[in-house]
Coordinates of C-alpha atoms in Angstrom, one line a residue:
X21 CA -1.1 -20.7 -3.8
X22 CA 2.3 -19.9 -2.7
X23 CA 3.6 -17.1 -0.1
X24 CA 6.5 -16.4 1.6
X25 CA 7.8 -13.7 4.6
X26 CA 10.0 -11.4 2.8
X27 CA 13.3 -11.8 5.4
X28 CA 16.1 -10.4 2.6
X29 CA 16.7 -9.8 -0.6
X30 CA 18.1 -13.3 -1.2
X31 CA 15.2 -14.9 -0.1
X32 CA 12.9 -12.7 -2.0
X33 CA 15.5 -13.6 -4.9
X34 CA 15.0 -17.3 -4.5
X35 CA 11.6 -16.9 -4.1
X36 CA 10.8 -15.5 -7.4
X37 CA 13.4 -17.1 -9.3
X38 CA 11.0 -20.4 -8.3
X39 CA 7.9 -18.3 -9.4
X40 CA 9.7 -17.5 -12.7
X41 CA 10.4 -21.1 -13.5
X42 CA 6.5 -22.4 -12.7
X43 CA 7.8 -24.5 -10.1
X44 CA 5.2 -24.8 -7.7
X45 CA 5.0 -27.6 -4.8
X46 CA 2.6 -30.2 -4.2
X47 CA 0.4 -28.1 -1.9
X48 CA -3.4 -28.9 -3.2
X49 CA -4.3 -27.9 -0.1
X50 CA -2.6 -25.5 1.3
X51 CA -1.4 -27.3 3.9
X52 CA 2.4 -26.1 3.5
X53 CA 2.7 -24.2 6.4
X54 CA 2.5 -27.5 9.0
X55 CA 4.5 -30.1 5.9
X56 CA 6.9 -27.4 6.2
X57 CA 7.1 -27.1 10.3
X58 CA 7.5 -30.8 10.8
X59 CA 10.1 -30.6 7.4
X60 CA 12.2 -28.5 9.6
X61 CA 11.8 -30.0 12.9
X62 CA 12.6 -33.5 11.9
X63 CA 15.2 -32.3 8.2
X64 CA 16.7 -29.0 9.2
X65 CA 18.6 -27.3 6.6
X66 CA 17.5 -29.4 3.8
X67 CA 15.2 -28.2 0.8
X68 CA 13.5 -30.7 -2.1
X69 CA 15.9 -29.1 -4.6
X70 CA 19.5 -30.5 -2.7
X71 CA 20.9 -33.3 -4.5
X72 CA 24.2 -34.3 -3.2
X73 CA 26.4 -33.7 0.1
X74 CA 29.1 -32.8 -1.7
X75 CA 27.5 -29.1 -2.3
X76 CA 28.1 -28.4 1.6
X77 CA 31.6 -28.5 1.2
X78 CA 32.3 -26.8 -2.7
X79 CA 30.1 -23.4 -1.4
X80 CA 32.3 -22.5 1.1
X81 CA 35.2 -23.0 -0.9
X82 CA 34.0 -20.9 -4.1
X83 CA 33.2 -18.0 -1.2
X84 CA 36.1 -17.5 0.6
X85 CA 38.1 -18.0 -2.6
X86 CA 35.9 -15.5 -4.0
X87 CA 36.6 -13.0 -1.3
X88 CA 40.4 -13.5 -1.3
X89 CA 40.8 -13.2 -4.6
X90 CA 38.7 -10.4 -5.8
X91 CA 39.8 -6.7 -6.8
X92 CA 38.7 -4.6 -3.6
X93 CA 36.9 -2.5 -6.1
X94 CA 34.4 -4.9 -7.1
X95 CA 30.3 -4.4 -6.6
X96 CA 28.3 -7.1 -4.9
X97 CA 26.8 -7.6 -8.3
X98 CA 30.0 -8.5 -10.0
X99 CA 30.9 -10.8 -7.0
X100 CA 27.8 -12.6 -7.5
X101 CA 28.3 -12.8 -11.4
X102 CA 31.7 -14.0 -10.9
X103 CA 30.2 -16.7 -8.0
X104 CA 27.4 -17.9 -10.7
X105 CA 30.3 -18.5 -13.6
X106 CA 32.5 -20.1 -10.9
X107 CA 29.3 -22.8 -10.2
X108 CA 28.9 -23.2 -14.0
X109 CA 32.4 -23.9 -14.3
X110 CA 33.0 -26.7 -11.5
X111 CA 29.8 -28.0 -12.3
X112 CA 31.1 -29.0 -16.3
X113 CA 34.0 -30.0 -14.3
X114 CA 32.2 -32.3 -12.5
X115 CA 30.3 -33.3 -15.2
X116 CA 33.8 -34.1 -17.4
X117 CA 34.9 -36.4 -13.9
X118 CA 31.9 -38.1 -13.7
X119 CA 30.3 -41.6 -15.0
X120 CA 26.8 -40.0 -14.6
X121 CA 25.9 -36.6 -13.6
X122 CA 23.6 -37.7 -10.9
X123 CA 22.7 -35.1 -8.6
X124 CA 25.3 -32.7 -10.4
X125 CA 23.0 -29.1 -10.5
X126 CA 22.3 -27.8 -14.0
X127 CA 24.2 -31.0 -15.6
X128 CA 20.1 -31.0 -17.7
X129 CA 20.9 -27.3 -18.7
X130 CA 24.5 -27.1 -19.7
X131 CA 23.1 -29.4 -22.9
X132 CA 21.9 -27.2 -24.5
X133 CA 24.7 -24.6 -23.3
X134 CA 22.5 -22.4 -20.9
X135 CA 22.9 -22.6 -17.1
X136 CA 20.2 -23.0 -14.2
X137 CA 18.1 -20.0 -12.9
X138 CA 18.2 -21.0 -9.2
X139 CA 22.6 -21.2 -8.5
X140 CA 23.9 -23.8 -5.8
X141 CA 24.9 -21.2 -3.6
X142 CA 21.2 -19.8 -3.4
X143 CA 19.8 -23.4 -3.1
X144 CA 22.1 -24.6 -0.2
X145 CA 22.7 -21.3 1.6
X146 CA 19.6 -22.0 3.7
X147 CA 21.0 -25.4 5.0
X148 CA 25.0 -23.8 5.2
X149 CA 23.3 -21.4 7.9
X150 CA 21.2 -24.3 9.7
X151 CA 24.2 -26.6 9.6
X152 CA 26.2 -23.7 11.1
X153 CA 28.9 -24.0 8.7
X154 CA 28.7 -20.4 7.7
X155 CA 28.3 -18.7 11.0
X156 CA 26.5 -15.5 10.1
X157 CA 23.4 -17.3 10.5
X158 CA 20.9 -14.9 9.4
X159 CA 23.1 -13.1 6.6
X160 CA 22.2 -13.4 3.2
X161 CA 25.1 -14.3 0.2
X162 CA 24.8 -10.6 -0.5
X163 CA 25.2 -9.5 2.8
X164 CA 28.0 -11.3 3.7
X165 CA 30.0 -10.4 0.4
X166 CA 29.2 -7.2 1.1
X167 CA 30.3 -7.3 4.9
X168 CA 33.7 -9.2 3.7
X169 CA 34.6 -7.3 1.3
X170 CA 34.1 -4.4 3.0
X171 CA 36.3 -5.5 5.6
X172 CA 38.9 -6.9 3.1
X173 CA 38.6 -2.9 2.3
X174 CA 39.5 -1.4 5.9
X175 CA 42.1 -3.7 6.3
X176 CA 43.6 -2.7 3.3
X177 CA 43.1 1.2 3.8
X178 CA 45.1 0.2 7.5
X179 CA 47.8 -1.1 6.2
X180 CA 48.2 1.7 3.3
X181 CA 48.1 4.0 6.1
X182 CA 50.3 2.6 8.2
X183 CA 53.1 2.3 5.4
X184 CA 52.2 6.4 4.6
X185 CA 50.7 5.7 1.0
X186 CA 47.4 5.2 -0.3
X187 CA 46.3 1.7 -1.4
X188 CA 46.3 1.2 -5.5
X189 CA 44.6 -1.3 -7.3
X190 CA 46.2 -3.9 -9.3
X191 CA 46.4 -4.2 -12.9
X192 CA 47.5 -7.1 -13.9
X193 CA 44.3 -9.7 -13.3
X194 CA 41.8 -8.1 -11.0
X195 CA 40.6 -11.4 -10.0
X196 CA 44.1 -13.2 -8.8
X197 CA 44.7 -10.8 -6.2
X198 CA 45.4 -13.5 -3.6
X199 CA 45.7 -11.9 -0.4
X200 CA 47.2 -14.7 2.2
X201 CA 44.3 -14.9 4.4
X202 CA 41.8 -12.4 2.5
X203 CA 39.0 -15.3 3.5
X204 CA 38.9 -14.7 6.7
X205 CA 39.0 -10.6 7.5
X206 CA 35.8 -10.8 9.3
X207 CA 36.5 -10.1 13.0
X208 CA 34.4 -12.8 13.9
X209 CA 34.8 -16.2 11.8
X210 CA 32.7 -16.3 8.9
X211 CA 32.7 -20.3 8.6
X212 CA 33.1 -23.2 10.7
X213 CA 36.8 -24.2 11.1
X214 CA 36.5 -27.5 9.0
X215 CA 35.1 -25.9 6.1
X216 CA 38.4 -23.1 5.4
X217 CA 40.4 -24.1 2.3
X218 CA 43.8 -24.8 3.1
X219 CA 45.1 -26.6 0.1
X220 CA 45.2 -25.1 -3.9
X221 CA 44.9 -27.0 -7.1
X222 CA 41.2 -28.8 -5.4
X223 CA 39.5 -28.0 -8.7
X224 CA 41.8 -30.0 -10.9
X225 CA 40.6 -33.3 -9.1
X226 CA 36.9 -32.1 -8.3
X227 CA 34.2 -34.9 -7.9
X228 CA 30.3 -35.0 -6.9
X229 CA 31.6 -37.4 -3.9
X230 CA 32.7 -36.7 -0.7
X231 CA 36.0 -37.1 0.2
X232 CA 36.0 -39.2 3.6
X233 CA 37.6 -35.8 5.3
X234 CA 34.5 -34.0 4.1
X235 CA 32.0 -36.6 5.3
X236 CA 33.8 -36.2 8.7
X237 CA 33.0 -32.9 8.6
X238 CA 29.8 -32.8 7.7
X239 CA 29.2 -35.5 10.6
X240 CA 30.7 -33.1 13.1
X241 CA 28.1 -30.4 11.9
X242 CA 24.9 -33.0 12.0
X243 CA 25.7 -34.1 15.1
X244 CA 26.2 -30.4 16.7
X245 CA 24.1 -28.2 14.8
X246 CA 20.8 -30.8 14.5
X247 CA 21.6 -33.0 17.0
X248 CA 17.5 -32.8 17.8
X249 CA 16.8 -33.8 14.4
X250 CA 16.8 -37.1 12.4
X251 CA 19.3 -36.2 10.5
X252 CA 22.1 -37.6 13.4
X253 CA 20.1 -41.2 13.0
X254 CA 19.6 -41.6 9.0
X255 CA 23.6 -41.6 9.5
X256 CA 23.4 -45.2 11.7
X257 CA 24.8 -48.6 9.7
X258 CA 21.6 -50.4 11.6
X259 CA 19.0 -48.3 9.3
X260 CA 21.1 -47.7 6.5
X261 CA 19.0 -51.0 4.4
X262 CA 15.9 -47.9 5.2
X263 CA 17.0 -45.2 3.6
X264 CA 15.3 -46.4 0.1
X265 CA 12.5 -47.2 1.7
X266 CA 9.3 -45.3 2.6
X267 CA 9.2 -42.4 4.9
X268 CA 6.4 -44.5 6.9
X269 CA 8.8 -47.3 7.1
X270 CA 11.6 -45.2 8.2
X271 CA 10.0 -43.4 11.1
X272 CA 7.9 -46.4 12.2
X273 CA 11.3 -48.2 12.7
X274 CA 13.0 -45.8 14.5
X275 CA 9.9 -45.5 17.2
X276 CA 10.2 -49.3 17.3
X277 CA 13.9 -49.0 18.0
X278 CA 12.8 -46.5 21.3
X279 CA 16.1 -44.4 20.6
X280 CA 15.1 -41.2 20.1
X281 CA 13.9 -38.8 22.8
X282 CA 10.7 -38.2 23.6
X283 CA 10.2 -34.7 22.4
X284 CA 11.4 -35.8 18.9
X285 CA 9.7 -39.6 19.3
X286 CA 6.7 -37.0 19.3
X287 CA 7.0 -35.0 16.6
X288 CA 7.5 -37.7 14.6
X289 CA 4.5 -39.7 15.5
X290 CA 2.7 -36.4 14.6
X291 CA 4.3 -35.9 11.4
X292 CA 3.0 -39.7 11.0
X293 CA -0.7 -39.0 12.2
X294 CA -0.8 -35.7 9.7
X295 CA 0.9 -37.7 6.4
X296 CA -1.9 -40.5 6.9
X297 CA -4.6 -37.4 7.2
X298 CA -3.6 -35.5 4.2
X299 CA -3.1 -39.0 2.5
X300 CA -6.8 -39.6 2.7
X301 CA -7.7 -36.0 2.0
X302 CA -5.7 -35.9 -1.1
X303 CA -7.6 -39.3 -1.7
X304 CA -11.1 -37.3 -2.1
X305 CA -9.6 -34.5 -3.6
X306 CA -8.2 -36.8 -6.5
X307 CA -11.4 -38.5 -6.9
X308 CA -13.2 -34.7 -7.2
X309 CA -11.0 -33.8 -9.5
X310 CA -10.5 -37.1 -11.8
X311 CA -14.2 -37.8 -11.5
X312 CA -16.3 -35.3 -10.6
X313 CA -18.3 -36.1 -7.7
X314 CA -16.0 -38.7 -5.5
X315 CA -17.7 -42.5 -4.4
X316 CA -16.1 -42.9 -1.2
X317 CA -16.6 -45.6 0.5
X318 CA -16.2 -45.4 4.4
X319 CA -13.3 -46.4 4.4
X320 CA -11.8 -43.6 2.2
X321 CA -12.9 -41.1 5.2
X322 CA -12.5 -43.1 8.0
X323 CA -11.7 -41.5 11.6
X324 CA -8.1 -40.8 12.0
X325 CA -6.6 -39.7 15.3
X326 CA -4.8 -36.6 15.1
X327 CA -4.0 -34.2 17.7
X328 CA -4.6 -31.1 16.0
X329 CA -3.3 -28.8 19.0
X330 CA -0.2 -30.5 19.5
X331 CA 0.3 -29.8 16.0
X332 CA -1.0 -26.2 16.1
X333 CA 1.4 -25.6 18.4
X334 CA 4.7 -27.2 17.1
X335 CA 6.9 -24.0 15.9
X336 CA 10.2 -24.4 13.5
X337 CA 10.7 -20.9 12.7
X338 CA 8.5 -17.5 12.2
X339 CA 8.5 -18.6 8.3
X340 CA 6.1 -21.4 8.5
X341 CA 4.0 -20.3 11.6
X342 CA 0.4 -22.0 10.7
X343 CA -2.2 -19.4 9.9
X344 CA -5.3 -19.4 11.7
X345 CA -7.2 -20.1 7.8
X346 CA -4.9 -23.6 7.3
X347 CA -5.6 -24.4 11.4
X348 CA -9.4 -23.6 10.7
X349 CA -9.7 -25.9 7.2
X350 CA -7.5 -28.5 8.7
X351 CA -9.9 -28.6 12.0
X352 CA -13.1 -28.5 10.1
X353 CA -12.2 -31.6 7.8
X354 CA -10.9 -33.8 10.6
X355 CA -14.0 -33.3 12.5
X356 CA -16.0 -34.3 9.4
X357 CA -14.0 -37.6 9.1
X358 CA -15.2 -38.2 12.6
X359 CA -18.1 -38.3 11.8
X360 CA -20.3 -41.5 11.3
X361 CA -20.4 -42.5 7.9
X362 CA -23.5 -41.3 5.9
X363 CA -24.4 -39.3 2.5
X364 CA -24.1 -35.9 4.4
X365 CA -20.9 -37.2 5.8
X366 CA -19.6 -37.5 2.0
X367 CA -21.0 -34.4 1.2
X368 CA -19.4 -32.4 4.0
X369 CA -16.3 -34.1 3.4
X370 CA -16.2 -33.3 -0.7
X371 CA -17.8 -29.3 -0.1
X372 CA -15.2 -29.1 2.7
X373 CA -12.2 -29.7 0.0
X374 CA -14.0 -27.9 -3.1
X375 CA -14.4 -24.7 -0.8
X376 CA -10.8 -25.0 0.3
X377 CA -9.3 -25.3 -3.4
X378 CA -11.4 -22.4 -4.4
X379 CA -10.2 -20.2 -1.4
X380 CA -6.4 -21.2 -2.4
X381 CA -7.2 -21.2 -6.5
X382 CA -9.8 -18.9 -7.7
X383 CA -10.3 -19.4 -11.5
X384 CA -7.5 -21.7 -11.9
X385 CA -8.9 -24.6 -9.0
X386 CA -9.0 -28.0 -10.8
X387 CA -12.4 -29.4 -9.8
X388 CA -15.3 -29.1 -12.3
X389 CA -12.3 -29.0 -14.8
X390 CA -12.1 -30.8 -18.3
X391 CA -8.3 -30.6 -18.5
X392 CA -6.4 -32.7 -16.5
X393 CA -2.9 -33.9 -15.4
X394 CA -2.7 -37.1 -12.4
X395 CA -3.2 -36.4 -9.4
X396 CA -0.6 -38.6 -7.1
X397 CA -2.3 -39.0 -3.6
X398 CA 0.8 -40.3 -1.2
X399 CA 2.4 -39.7 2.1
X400 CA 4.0 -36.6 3.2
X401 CA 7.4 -37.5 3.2
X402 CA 9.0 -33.9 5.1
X403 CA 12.1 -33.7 2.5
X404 CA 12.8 -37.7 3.4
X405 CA 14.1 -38.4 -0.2
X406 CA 16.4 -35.4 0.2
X407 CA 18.2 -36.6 3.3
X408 CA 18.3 -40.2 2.2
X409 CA 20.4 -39.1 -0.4
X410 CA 22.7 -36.6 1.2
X411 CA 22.8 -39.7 4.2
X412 CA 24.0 -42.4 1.0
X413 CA 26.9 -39.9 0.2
X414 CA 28.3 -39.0 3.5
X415 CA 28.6 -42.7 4.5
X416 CA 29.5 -44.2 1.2
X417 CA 32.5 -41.2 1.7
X418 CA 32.7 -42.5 5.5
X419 CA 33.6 -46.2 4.2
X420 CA 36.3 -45.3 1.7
X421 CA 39.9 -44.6 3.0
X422 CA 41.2 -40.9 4.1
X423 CA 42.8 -38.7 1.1
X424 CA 43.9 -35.4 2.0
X425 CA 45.3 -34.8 -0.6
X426 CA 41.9 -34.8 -2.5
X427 CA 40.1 -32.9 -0.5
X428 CA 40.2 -28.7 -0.5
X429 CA 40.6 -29.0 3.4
X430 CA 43.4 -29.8 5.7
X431 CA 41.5 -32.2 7.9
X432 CA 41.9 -30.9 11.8
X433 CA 41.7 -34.8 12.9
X434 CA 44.9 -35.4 10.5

């Protein structure tokens, strides 16, 4: 089962474009909204499909360049054609620079000479917003193109009437109308001083790594815009040997360390409690599925603490609010774990998750079924992998010398 509150057209875009492609997430469950709450709490900004820093920094860039440099008469649609070709291009780029295309987005597609359904700019957008490096927070891509360009627009229409004529369009190229400052006509900033290109010729010497000016400003914005997070800590030499290790490991080691305040300490021995919960639930759910009637030993539904209304009450944002259905399941199949062990224990325990796949699934629920793909029963890991990686490239960048001039920004430390 997958849903989602329908907060503009870009989310609704992304939404279905993820529908389209049959990805679905590893929610057996239905459990999403709470993986989802503590995913934003402790990873703001971040989503499973990120791959590298580096896409923080080339967003902003193709934007405002985009905005600067396009013909005034231009629809949104058009803008966001021309954005989408702009990605595909830097991304061969990048590809043509690069010793492997790790991480590089659609570098799987371009093979066989098509391009990805789900763009860069939709997948990062989210975590441009969190990080506040676009500053229109709750704008949509299409909404701020619109709102630029509509303001690239008065300006123009100004200045035409100031001077007595009427503005003309050029036509020569439509798209190198490079109005000095065109990027910025908002009367409010659009995005975060560090992230406004300064310098041309960038895509000549593009890369998937950070530039160390780049990974000082994406620092800058970790440690302002999510300084409640984890994110501020993944970035720490001490627990850099961690960030290939297991997201148990990882948090366990920083509430040894006794560094992070309490109301995040918290959260995280929450997130902890739930990932070993849903570990052991997935474990009967596997066994119901693979076998057919699960064996557990007690063992396998053991009594776990978990403090259901502290996590009933955590809130990230209106998206994932927990529905009273998930609160009720979750409830239920804690208090049947509590129970001593016994055959109507088991049986609770395996109707409990059957009933709860068949609420979520219908026809299409996997117990009872002959066809089968593996089940993986592990922890919740809250986009861990994610920001392990995006942590590995901003302080590989961090360690290599400063090179302005391969970097699309004039650095405001230089």
């Amino acid at each position: 089962m997958i849903g989602w509150i329908d907060f503009s057209a870009e989310d609704r875009a992304l939404a279905l474009q993820i529908l389209n492609q049959g990805i679905q997430p590893l929610d057996e469950l239905g459990v999403g909204a709470i993986r989802d709450t503590f995913s934003d709490l402790l990873f703001p900004g971040l989503t499973t499909q990120q791959t590298r820093a580096k896409y923080f920094c080339l967003i902003p860039r193709l934007l405002q360049e985009l905005v600067a440099h396009a013909p005034l008469e231009a629809s949104t649609d058009e803008l966001l054609e021309k954005l989408h070709l702009e990605e595909r291009t830097l991304a061969e780029q990048m590809i043509k620079q690069a010793e492997r295309p790790l991480g590089i987005i659609g570098h799987r597609s371009l093979r066989s000479g098509r391009w990805v359904k789900i763009a860069p700019s939709s997948i990062y957008w989210s975590g441009l917003r969190r990080w506040g490096i676009f500053l229109g927070r709750e704008r949509s891509i299409r909404e701020y193109l619109d709102e630029a360009m509509d303001e690239r627009r008065m300006r123009r229409e100004a200045q035409a009437f100031r001077k007595g004529g009427a503005y003309r369009a050029p036509h020569d190229d439509p798209w190198d109308d490079d109005l000095q400052g065109a990027g910025s006509m908002a009367r409010e900033p659009s995005w975060h001083r560090d992230f406004r290109p300064e310098r041309a010729g960038w895509r000549m010497e593009i890369s998937i790594q950070l530039t160390r000016d780049e990974a000082e400003a994406l620092v800058d914005r970790i440690s302002s815009a999510c300084r409640d997070s984890l994110l501020p800590y993944m970035l720490s030499p001490s627990l850099a040997e961690l960030l290939g290790a297991s997201y148990t490991a990882f948090a366990e080691r920083l509430l040894e360390e006794g560094s992070l305040p309490e109301q995040l300490a918290e959260t995280l021995r929450l997130s902890l409690e739930f990932s070993t919960f849903m570990g052991q639930a997935l474990g009967v759910y596997k066994a119901l599925v693979e076998v057919g009637e699960a064996e557990l030993n007690p063992e396998d539904i053991a009594p776990l603490p978990l403090r259901l209304e502290h996590i009933f009450a955590l809130r990230s944002q209106p998206l994932h609010a927990i529905d009273l259905e998930t609160q009720t399941f979750v409830r239920r199949l804690s208090e049947a774990f509590a129970l001593e062990y016994s055959p109507e224990k088991v049986e609770l325990v395996c109707r409990l998750i059957r009933e709860r796949e068949r609420s979520l699934k219908a026809e299409h629920s996997r117990i009872g079924r002959s066809e089968q793909r593996p089940i993986s029963r592990s922890e919740l890991t809250y986009r861990f992998p994610t920001a392990c990686q995006l942590a590995k490239d901003i302080t590989q960048a961090l360690n290599e010398p400063s090179s302005p001039s391969t970097s699309p920004y004039v650095s405001p430390r230089a």
